[in-house]
């Protein structure tokens, strides 16, 4: 079903995505304002301070009569770090509110009702699926009380992450590694096990050197990390959870307000998280090379028969430089 | 470098491909005839009887003055099952011959020279790379004295062809299996080891039930095959090479005039052929599922370090139904 508001909502959605990695505990949200002729006259997205609706409203000196605001999430109805967006919309004299996803957060919900009570026309559910997907990390925290975990894997096309002698740098291309840098930038935290720190001494920061804070580095495992490890450098905060307990991990992440975690773990931790039902998505980079022997990217899942195979859904699939990239959802 | 003859040559090439699997020992060839205004007035391809040039010429009652014939391979200059195409072109009064690939077969070569001697303008090398690729199986036989071997693999995305208990039907989707049926149709022979026959009892025929002969079924290995195996049915010829010797295999295939072999072998035979440098290409179907344990599609290649990895080149890459399909060339 196509809707007259699909196109401006698509624009609001792409604005929302510009805030990825910058909104802390909050959802990503984008908004555009249309005048009575349906033309976009203002835009805004949440980048950690003002909410998207407020950014768009503030950008205009005056709001024309019969304006419509298009927003990817139901406007909030509570006073947190900022005032309620419903009030800002009412004060601006906006006539119609079109949004994509209902706010499931009990504290902030009720926005649509409030706007309706004020005589503002409210339309919901426009591009809901796409907007839910864009905000799936935040929705995961609200609905499942845990962050979204995305397991990133770099392997040969026969599924090996390292050769028999342990060499693994670099299986995939520079293009793929640049892509991973962007994935890090759009994540709230990067997770590895102590084994990866001890074996590879990774820095776990994006390579873009932007002036915004880098994502939290999280190391899980009981072993001590050498003090000169790169994860201790000043480029990002480090959280070492000295435990193998996933409850402790989730509690630690929620406490820090983490919504989306890029899991850059090896086979052992990745397989354990997958077996525990904690891996939501996988991002698989496959180099067009064969190793034959070496380390499989995934270990024993306790699956012995084809009937019990773990089904995935392909979300996206493309070539990146010489490599293949597949973004998969776990479970269908 | 684009050429005025690129477009008709592309058409000739797509005609040539219609003959795949039907030309026996011969190359696939397509031809189109252009009138003096450059319009296509006739088409032909080799389907096992008349050569492409002759098919196109015969389709016209009279050949207009100043016609050009576009053909994917240098016209042959010898009398085999049919007369030389050069003579047919000369007799037809065609003014210009444009072809893609020189004929490397010493018996049939010399066509361009002969045409030139008759005062016909000859242009060569148009879309040569694409045309060589389309005829790579035949060129392989002429130049390397062995058929082209394409290894087809159906695996989970973690590279398993069977679960721990041996179950393997069906890892990939019906769409992928229909695609494999087409690959069989376009091959001259289908190769498996005795192990696959004993374990899976495959029929190794295309599922399309066309009225043309099915590709040769080839089983390699010393073990006896039970008389009630499907490979013995009447739908296609069977060649059982009771040996593990690849020389015997190649000799047997060349004797039968086989140019292109779809290798539907398991890990053991596939890995052995790859190690022996006999796998030219791989066609990998990956289902979006994980098994964790089970049989890897490839075994030990003797590669112990990342530096010695076997490099592949991606020729084609797409989704087929829910699965991923990657066509790879071995070596770059």
XYZ file of C-alpha atoms in Angstrom:
664
model
C 0.000 0.000 0.000
C 1.532 3.237 -1.126
C 0.686 6.440 0.664
C 0.997 10.112 -0.252
C 3.262 10.453 2.806
C 5.650 7.612 1.813
C 8.082 9.903 0.057
C 8.505 12.511 2.824
C 8.614 9.637 5.357
C 11.448 8.070 3.366
C 13.276 11.377 3.630
C 12.589 11.504 7.397
C 13.957 7.973 7.679
C 17.189 8.823 5.910
C 17.547 11.843 8.199
C 16.991 9.552 11.204
C 19.836 7.273 10.072
C 22.255 10.219 10.110
C 21.945 10.115 13.897
C 23.072 6.472 14.186
C 25.636 6.021 16.939
C 24.954 9.533 18.317
C 21.667 9.213 20.199
C 22.869 7.292 23.257
C 19.942 5.593 24.984
C 17.461 7.319 22.677
C 15.932 6.115 19.420
C 17.048 7.549 16.107
C 14.334 9.876 14.788
C 13.951 12.027 11.695
C 11.282 14.609 10.869
C 10.257 16.829 7.974
C 7.643 19.592 7.850
C 5.428 20.027 4.778
C 3.532 23.226 3.941
C -0.110 23.122 2.793
C 1.063 22.464 -0.807
C 2.936 19.364 0.395
C 6.436 20.781 -0.091
C 9.207 20.046 2.399
C 10.004 23.300 4.228
C 12.028 21.982 7.175
C 14.042 18.929 8.250
C 15.563 17.633 11.446
C 17.013 14.579 13.122
C 17.957 13.603 16.639
C 21.713 13.766 17.153
C 21.765 13.451 20.946
C 20.303 16.843 21.955
C 17.005 18.317 20.643
C 14.459 15.819 19.382
C 13.939 15.640 15.595
C 10.542 17.394 15.692
C 11.978 20.272 17.705
C 15.007 20.615 15.399
C 12.689 20.902 12.374
C 10.289 23.348 14.093
C 13.117 25.541 15.422
C 14.604 25.829 11.922
C 11.587 27.871 10.799
C 10.960 31.485 11.801
C 7.206 30.961 11.411
C 5.186 27.850 10.726
C 2.744 28.369 7.820
C -0.923 27.519 8.310
C -2.026 23.937 7.597
C 1.456 22.447 7.956
C 2.076 18.726 8.399
C 4.939 17.174 10.344
C 6.194 13.748 9.216
C 8.134 11.866 11.875
C 9.559 8.338 12.063
C 8.406 7.722 15.665
C 5.298 8.745 17.615
C 6.094 12.139 19.190
C 6.998 11.747 22.851
C 4.687 12.954 25.567
C 7.048 13.299 28.497
C 9.630 15.645 29.852
C 13.067 14.071 29.941
C 16.266 15.904 29.061
C 13.987 17.925 26.738
C 10.325 18.955 26.922
C 7.577 16.826 25.326
C 7.511 16.979 21.517
C 3.711 16.923 21.610
C 3.770 20.332 23.332
C 6.240 21.735 20.785
C 3.973 20.579 17.936
C 0.866 22.057 19.586
C 2.656 25.355 20.277
C 3.836 25.523 16.655
C 0.248 25.328 15.431
C 0.905 22.326 13.204
C -2.342 20.871 11.785
C -1.424 17.282 11.037
C 1.042 14.714 12.408
C 2.051 11.669 10.366
C 4.285 9.081 12.051
C 5.607 5.599 11.359
C 5.990 3.635 14.603
C 4.057 3.743 17.887
C 6.271 4.524 20.860
C 6.346 1.286 22.913
C 8.137 2.989 25.781
C 5.441 3.350 28.508
C 7.091 6.478 29.924
C 7.033 8.404 26.628
C 3.916 6.937 24.992
C 0.503 8.594 24.679
C 1.712 11.234 22.236
C -0.853 10.419 19.540
C -3.695 10.575 22.081
C -2.528 13.929 23.409
C -2.288 15.414 19.884
C -5.716 14.048 19.005
C -7.195 15.597 22.130
C -5.880 18.956 20.898
C -7.749 18.568 17.582
C -4.636 17.750 15.537
C -5.147 15.133 12.819
C -2.923 12.108 13.478
C -1.980 9.426 10.923
C 0.186 6.485 12.017
C 1.837 3.434 10.442
C 3.346 5.098 7.339
C 6.466 3.065 6.313
C 6.167 1.345 9.669
C 8.194 -1.745 8.728
C 11.152 0.228 7.368
C 11.069 2.587 10.335
C 10.912 -0.274 12.854
C 13.915 -1.812 11.108
C 15.904 1.427 11.308
C 15.118 1.665 15.032
C 15.380 -2.062 15.780
C 18.252 -1.615 18.241
C 16.279 0.798 20.408
C 13.090 -1.267 20.067
C 15.083 -4.332 21.111
C 16.128 -2.634 24.346
C 12.570 -1.450 25.069
C 10.884 -4.722 24.142
C 13.475 -7.430 25.009
C 15.465 -5.575 27.680
C 18.765 -6.248 25.950
C 20.844 -4.600 23.204
C 20.840 -5.776 19.606
C 23.881 -7.964 18.915
C 25.296 -8.057 15.370
C 28.078 -10.580 14.816
C 30.619 -9.455 12.228
C 32.645 -12.214 10.594
C 35.514 -12.020 8.077
C 36.167 -15.411 6.485
C 37.313 -17.206 3.368
C 34.538 -18.493 1.107
C 34.933 -21.909 2.755
C 34.177 -20.340 6.128
C 37.647 -20.133 7.697
C 38.673 -17.141 9.808
C 42.311 -18.217 10.116
C 44.708 -20.630 8.442
C 46.045 -23.732 10.216
C 49.065 -21.791 11.553
C 46.786 -19.122 13.036
C 47.482 -16.406 10.449
C 44.354 -14.332 9.807
C 45.495 -10.851 8.743
C 43.996 -9.923 6.399
C 41.560 -12.426 5.003
C 39.255 -9.757 3.579
C 40.091 -6.690 1.531
C 40.800 -3.097 2.465
C 37.332 -2.190 1.107
C 35.697 -4.588 3.536
C 37.755 -3.251 6.420
C 36.710 0.315 5.551
C 33.113 -0.905 5.600
C 33.665 -2.425 9.052
C 34.996 0.923 10.224
C 31.629 2.454 9.270
C 29.784 -0.346 11.046
C 31.761 0.472 14.181
C 30.884 4.152 13.848
C 27.167 3.284 13.692
C 27.358 1.021 16.745
C 27.187 1.990 20.401
C 29.673 -0.662 21.479
C 32.173 -3.163 20.030
C 32.413 -6.524 21.812
C 35.226 -9.084 21.781
C 36.362 -11.866 24.103
C 39.645 -11.739 26.009
C 40.963 -14.381 23.569
C 40.731 -11.940 20.653
C 42.478 -9.198 22.641
C 45.305 -11.562 23.595
C 45.653 -13.007 20.075
C 45.151 -9.957 17.838
C 45.538 -6.876 20.085
C 42.856 -4.941 18.149
C 42.130 -1.243 18.773
C 38.360 -1.650 18.121
C 37.917 1.977 17.074
C 36.562 3.257 13.745
C 39.327 4.368 11.389
C 37.545 7.590 10.421
C 39.003 9.714 13.253
C 35.870 11.855 13.537
C 35.532 14.417 16.317
C 32.644 12.499 17.922
C 33.145 9.981 20.754
C 34.102 6.495 19.609
C 31.874 3.546 20.573
C 32.420 1.810 23.896
C 34.903 -1.077 23.761
C 33.701 -4.120 25.669
C 35.856 -7.138 26.484
C 34.211 -10.228 27.987
C 36.185 -12.919 29.792
C 37.935 -13.826 32.989
C 41.536 -13.512 31.861
C 43.566 -10.386 32.605
C 44.315 -8.063 29.685
C 47.936 -6.852 29.404
C 48.169 -3.192 30.379
C 49.794 -2.265 27.063
C 46.898 -3.632 24.982
C 45.528 -1.211 22.408
C 42.023 -1.444 23.942
C 43.411 0.570 26.882
C 44.406 3.541 24.743
C 42.627 6.880 25.138
C 40.650 6.748 21.890
C 37.588 5.150 23.466
C 36.233 3.984 26.789
C 36.870 0.338 27.809
C 34.489 -1.887 29.760
C 36.090 -5.188 30.798
C 33.485 -7.586 32.140
C 35.617 -10.153 33.966
C 33.128 -12.967 33.689
C 31.747 -15.383 31.140
C 28.217 -14.621 32.243
C 25.955 -13.149 29.576
C 23.593 -11.708 32.220
C 26.501 -9.674 33.592
C 27.299 -8.607 30.032
C 23.746 -7.448 29.303
C 23.443 -5.663 32.655
C 26.760 -3.904 32.045
C 25.690 -2.820 28.545
C 22.227 -1.593 29.599
C 23.771 0.367 32.424
C 25.919 2.202 29.880
C 22.852 2.877 27.702
C 24.112 0.635 24.874
C 21.505 -0.253 22.226
C 23.544 -1.800 19.407
C 26.637 -3.951 19.760
C 28.962 -4.999 16.951
C 30.283 -8.386 18.044
C 33.791 -8.784 16.587
C 34.399 -11.978 18.511
C 35.998 -15.164 17.261
C 34.344 -18.519 16.823
C 34.222 -19.444 20.525
C 32.383 -16.417 21.921
C 30.307 -15.958 18.752
C 29.127 -19.567 18.811
C 28.354 -19.382 22.551
C 26.291 -16.199 22.084
C 24.470 -17.691 19.090
C 23.703 -20.867 21.062
C 22.367 -18.708 23.904
C 20.022 -16.951 21.449
C 21.886 -13.663 21.820
C 22.985 -13.085 18.217
C 20.263 -11.164 16.368
C 22.070 -10.591 13.086
C 25.243 -11.602 11.307
C 27.340 -9.579 8.882
C 29.442 -11.992 6.900
C 32.347 -10.791 4.762
C 33.576 -13.614 2.531
C 36.814 -13.270 0.618
C 37.016 -15.133 -2.711
C 39.717 -17.456 -1.382
C 39.930 -21.044 -0.157
C 41.898 -22.281 2.825
C 40.653 -25.862 3.140
C 41.902 -26.241 6.711
C 42.051 -23.759 9.600
C 39.505 -22.279 12.002
C 35.805 -22.436 11.111
C 33.983 -19.158 11.769
C 31.402 -21.086 13.723
C 31.729 -24.023 16.122
C 29.394 -26.775 17.246
C 25.833 -25.542 17.727
C 24.560 -28.929 18.893
C 22.811 -29.368 15.522
C 23.195 -32.967 14.343
C 20.573 -33.236 11.593
C 19.613 -31.069 8.625
C 16.065 -30.792 9.981
C 17.392 -28.850 12.948
C 19.461 -26.369 10.954
C 19.421 -22.775 12.097
C 17.572 -20.705 9.532
C 18.641 -17.205 8.624
C 17.096 -14.504 6.489
C 19.132 -12.483 4.014
C 18.580 -8.781 4.742
C 21.161 -7.445 2.315
C 23.655 -8.882 -0.036
C 26.302 -7.204 -2.205
C 29.903 -7.221 -3.352
C 32.288 -4.963 -1.456
C 35.481 -4.607 -3.445
C 36.525 -8.180 -4.242
C 34.580 -9.639 -1.300
C 31.009 -10.793 -0.754
C 28.961 -9.156 1.988
C 25.834 -10.750 3.411
C 23.727 -9.245 6.189
C 21.612 -11.955 7.800
C 18.906 -12.043 10.420
C 19.009 -15.027 12.756
C 15.739 -16.981 12.741
C 12.902 -16.431 10.306
C 36.905 0.322 -27.008
C 33.448 0.200 -28.438
C 32.936 -0.859 -32.028
C 30.079 -0.416 -34.507
C 29.914 -4.237 -34.660
C 29.639 -4.738 -30.875
C 25.842 -4.815 -30.885
C 25.363 -7.393 -33.686
C 28.240 -9.436 -32.197
C 26.423 -9.425 -28.846
C 23.406 -10.825 -30.646
C 25.573 -13.459 -32.365
C 26.982 -14.379 -28.957
C 23.554 -14.858 -27.433
C 22.619 -17.019 -30.426
C 25.805 -19.070 -29.877
C 24.815 -19.738 -26.250
C 21.530 -21.284 -27.405
C 23.607 -24.152 -28.750
C 25.237 -24.954 -25.382
C 25.198 -28.681 -24.673
C 24.201 -29.500 -28.289
C 27.409 -29.076 -30.287
C 29.258 -32.198 -29.212
C 32.988 -31.818 -29.891
C 32.407 -28.545 -31.720
C 32.525 -24.985 -30.398
C 29.343 -23.000 -29.881
C 29.033 -20.407 -32.648
C 26.472 -17.746 -33.497
C 26.207 -15.592 -36.641
C 24.122 -12.709 -37.949
C 24.056 -11.177 -41.435
C 23.720 -7.405 -41.855
C 22.589 -5.725 -45.082
C 24.412 -2.665 -46.437
C 22.322 -0.420 -44.151
C 23.564 -2.379 -41.122
C 20.266 -4.082 -40.332
C 20.154 -7.689 -39.186
C 18.564 -9.742 -42.001
C 19.500 -13.287 -40.924
C 20.586 -15.221 -37.836
C 21.955 -18.668 -37.096
C 23.691 -20.776 -34.501
C 25.373 -24.157 -34.427
C 23.121 -26.790 -32.864
C 25.092 -29.885 -33.871
C 24.462 -29.933 -37.654
C 25.050 -26.979 -40.027
C 27.554 -24.389 -38.856
C 26.179 -21.022 -37.727
C 27.314 -19.151 -40.859
C 25.631 -21.704 -43.113
C 22.397 -21.634 -41.084
C 22.241 -17.844 -41.480
C 23.106 -17.902 -45.210
C 20.622 -20.689 -45.965
C 17.823 -18.735 -44.265
C 17.966 -16.118 -47.057
C 16.664 -16.679 -50.594
C 19.163 -14.149 -51.925
C 22.014 -12.325 -50.226
C 21.840 -8.558 -50.878
C 24.928 -6.777 -52.224
C 27.424 -5.452 -49.669
C 26.318 -7.739 -46.861
C 28.385 -8.337 -43.722
C 28.438 -11.535 -41.690
C 29.163 -11.246 -37.963
C 30.338 -14.480 -36.372
C 31.660 -15.354 -32.902
C 34.503 -17.576 -34.204
C 36.803 -17.369 -37.227
C 35.002 -19.219 -40.063
C 36.426 -22.707 -40.516
C 38.477 -23.562 -43.574
C 38.193 -27.335 -43.636
C 35.782 -30.029 -44.686
C 34.583 -32.069 -41.758
C 31.010 -33.275 -41.309
C 30.128 -30.111 -43.258
C 31.945 -28.164 -45.979
C 34.180 -25.194 -45.117
C 32.290 -22.094 -44.023
C 34.778 -19.922 -45.910
C 33.528 -21.434 -49.182
C 29.891 -20.886 -48.204
C 30.656 -17.225 -47.457
C 32.527 -16.781 -50.755
C 29.725 -18.476 -52.720
C 27.138 -16.259 -51.033
C 28.952 -13.147 -52.274
C 29.270 -11.646 -48.793
C 31.524 -8.547 -48.784
C 32.732 -8.349 -45.199
C 33.384 -10.854 -42.379
C 33.602 -9.689 -38.763
C 34.556 -12.274 -36.139
C 35.491 -12.392 -32.462
C 37.991 -15.169 -31.791
C 40.734 -16.688 -33.941
C 40.293 -20.428 -34.449
C 43.206 -22.007 -32.524
C 42.438 -25.453 -33.940
C 45.229 -26.084 -36.514
C 42.961 -28.295 -38.638
C 40.257 -25.688 -39.092
C 42.332 -22.473 -38.969
C 43.352 -20.290 -41.889
C 39.817 -19.080 -42.563
C 40.620 -15.385 -42.306
C 43.546 -15.764 -44.709
C 41.429 -17.637 -47.255
C 38.684 -14.975 -47.129
C 41.265 -12.206 -47.487
C 42.760 -13.922 -50.503
C 39.305 -13.799 -52.100
C 39.136 -10.021 -51.615
C 36.679 -10.152 -48.705
C 37.253 -7.569 -45.966
C 37.992 -9.313 -42.638
C 37.783 -7.702 -39.204
C 38.715 -9.771 -36.119
C 38.750 -9.358 -32.330
C 35.289 -7.798 -31.856
C 34.026 -8.727 -28.336
C 36.872 -11.208 -28.226
C 36.982 -11.531 -24.436
C 33.259 -12.240 -24.059
C 33.338 -14.682 -26.967
C 36.374 -16.518 -25.604
C 34.542 -16.820 -22.292
C 31.441 -18.264 -23.955
C 33.606 -20.819 -25.794
C 36.029 -21.444 -22.931
C 35.155 -25.160 -22.664
C 35.983 -25.815 -26.309
C 39.094 -23.597 -26.139
C 40.174 -25.519 -23.038
C 40.055 -28.801 -24.960
C 41.967 -27.327 -27.909
C 44.541 -25.461 -25.840
C 44.924 -27.619 -22.668
C 43.859 -30.992 -24.053
C 41.325 -31.537 -21.292
C 37.693 -30.590 -20.660
C 36.652 -27.645 -18.501
C 35.680 -28.823 -15.013
C 33.116 -26.794 -13.072
C 32.573 -27.920 -9.485
C 29.015 -27.373 -8.256
C 28.561 -27.177 -4.509
C 25.397 -26.854 -2.407
C 26.219 -25.868 1.164
C 25.025 -23.997 4.221
C 26.450 -20.509 4.646
C 29.035 -21.967 7.040
C 30.244 -24.276 4.265
C 28.676 -27.599 5.283
C 27.263 -29.985 2.675
C 25.752 -32.370 5.231
C 24.842 -32.396 8.910
C 26.702 -34.526 11.463
C 24.275 -37.454 10.929
C 24.869 -37.345 7.157
C 21.540 -35.749 6.190
C 21.977 -33.425 3.225
C 18.663 -33.342 1.328
C 17.915 -30.602 0.629
C 20.278 -27.962 1.913
C 19.461 -25.508 -0.877
C 16.094 -24.427 -2.237
C 13.957 -25.710 -5.081
C 14.956 -22.583 -7.060
C 18.637 -23.497 -6.767
C 17.924 -27.084 -7.788
C 16.045 -25.871 -10.871
C 19.087 -23.741 -11.686
C 21.334 -26.798 -11.344
C 19.064 -28.646 -13.756
C 19.829 -25.924 -16.337
C 23.552 -26.182 -15.597
C 23.320 -29.906 -16.311
C 21.520 -29.234 -19.594
C 24.324 -26.875 -20.669
C 27.047 -29.386 -19.772
C 28.348 -32.267 -21.863
C 28.867 -34.522 -18.865
C 28.077 -34.772 -15.148
C 30.787 -36.250 -12.921
C 30.521 -37.823 -9.455
C 32.577 -40.292 -7.449
C 31.325 -43.765 -6.567
C 30.871 -42.514 -2.987
C 28.148 -40.072 -4.089
C 26.368 -42.798 -6.086
C 26.431 -45.154 -3.105
C 25.355 -42.489 -0.600
C 22.776 -40.459 -2.556
C 21.778 -42.587 -5.570
C 21.391 -39.514 -7.816
C 19.961 -39.690 -11.345
C 22.284 -36.941 -12.672
C 19.896 -35.924 -15.446
C 18.370 -32.482 -16.024
C 14.801 -32.227 -14.763
C 13.535 -30.501 -17.899
C 12.706 -33.701 -19.828
C 13.573 -32.127 -23.194
C 13.610 -34.273 -26.343
C 17.385 -33.796 -26.753
C 19.950 -36.314 -25.449
C 20.876 -35.843 -21.812
C 24.512 -35.210 -20.855
C 26.820 -38.165 -20.301
C 26.886 -39.465 -16.707
C 30.412 -40.183 -15.500
C 31.238 -42.042 -12.288
C 34.841 -42.177 -11.139
C 36.092 -44.738 -8.598
C 37.051 -48.330 -8.079
C 33.997 -49.560 -6.180
C 31.219 -51.444 -7.942
C 27.934 -49.594 -8.437
C 24.769 -51.539 -7.523
C 22.898 -52.564 -10.665
C 19.696 -50.882 -9.489
C 21.363 -47.450 -9.137
C 19.536 -44.619 -10.911
C 22.657 -43.803 -12.967
C 22.000 -47.049 -14.872
C 18.546 -45.995 -16.056
C 17.873 -45.356 -19.740
C 17.652 -41.574 -19.524
C 21.324 -40.975 -20.301
C 24.506 -42.828 -21.114
C 26.767 -43.913 -18.245
C 30.563 -44.021 -18.270
C 32.028 -45.699 -15.169
C 35.763 -45.184 -14.995
C 36.820 -47.842 -12.480
C 39.956 -46.072 -11.380
C 41.045 -43.142 -9.267
C 43.383 -41.958 -12.004
C 42.642 -38.506 -13.414
C 44.559 -39.291 -16.621
C 42.177 -42.168 -17.277
C 39.289 -39.810 -16.525
C 40.505 -37.145 -18.975
C 41.252 -39.701 -21.679
C 37.800 -41.235 -21.253
C 36.133 -37.812 -21.473
C 38.108 -36.657 -24.524
C 37.327 -39.915 -26.280
C 33.628 -39.171 -25.812
C 34.117 -35.626 -27.153
C 33.297 -34.031 -23.791
C 34.185 -30.327 -23.484
C 32.446 -29.207 -20.293
C 31.936 -31.255 -17.156
C 29.715 -30.336 -14.229
C 31.416 -31.888 -11.219
C 28.723 -32.774 -8.687
C 31.177 -34.609 -6.480
C 31.450 -34.453 -2.712
C 34.295 -33.042 -0.676
C 36.713 -35.930 -1.241
C 36.776 -36.046 -5.040
C 36.279 -32.284 -5.389
C 39.208 -31.525 -3.090
C 41.419 -34.080 -4.867
C 40.608 -32.576 -8.275
C 41.194 -29.040 -6.978
C 44.546 -30.079 -5.474
C 45.487 -31.643 -8.811
C 44.750 -28.334 -10.570
C 41.774 -29.818 -12.405
C 38.972 -27.582 -11.115
C 38.661 -24.532 -13.385
C 35.571 -22.973 -11.863
C 33.277 -23.377 -8.893
C 29.554 -22.717 -8.666
C 28.674 -22.310 -5.036
C 25.073 -22.345 -3.838
C 24.873 -21.199 -0.234
C 21.660 -21.597 1.724
C 21.002 -18.986 4.428
C 21.310 -21.592 7.185
C 23.894 -22.618 9.766
C 24.847 -26.166 10.735
C 27.951 -25.566 12.881
C 29.108 -29.169 12.616
C 28.962 -31.658 9.729
C 30.883 -32.123 6.482
C 32.879 -29.201 5.083
C 32.430 -28.734 1.333
C 36.181 -28.725 0.967
C 38.888 -30.774 2.684
C 42.570 -30.214 3.383
C 44.351 -28.522 0.480
C 47.739 -28.611 2.192
C 47.462 -24.851 2.804
C 48.776 -24.017 6.276
C 49.261 -20.248 6.129
C 47.123 -17.350 4.912
C 49.895 -16.350 2.491
C 49.343 -19.572 0.579
C 45.572 -19.262 0.262
C 44.030 -20.269 -3.030
C 42.728 -17.147 -4.745
C 39.507 -17.162 -6.721
C 37.861 -14.595 -8.946
C 34.131 -13.871 -8.744
C 32.639 -14.227 -12.227
C 29.007 -13.839 -11.204
C 27.123 -13.396 -8.026
C 23.385 -13.254 -7.365
C 20.526 -14.456 -5.205
C 18.601 -17.461 -6.475
C 15.368 -17.766 -4.529
C 16.430 -17.636 -0.867
C 19.989 -18.816 -1.635
C 23.219 -17.115 -2.653
C 24.892 -18.148 -5.892
C 28.540 -17.403 -6.629
C 30.346 -18.421 -9.798
C 34.087 -18.400 -9.203
C 37.155 -18.906 -11.352
C 40.008 -20.773 -9.676
C 43.247 -18.779 -9.710
C 43.520 -15.139 -10.711
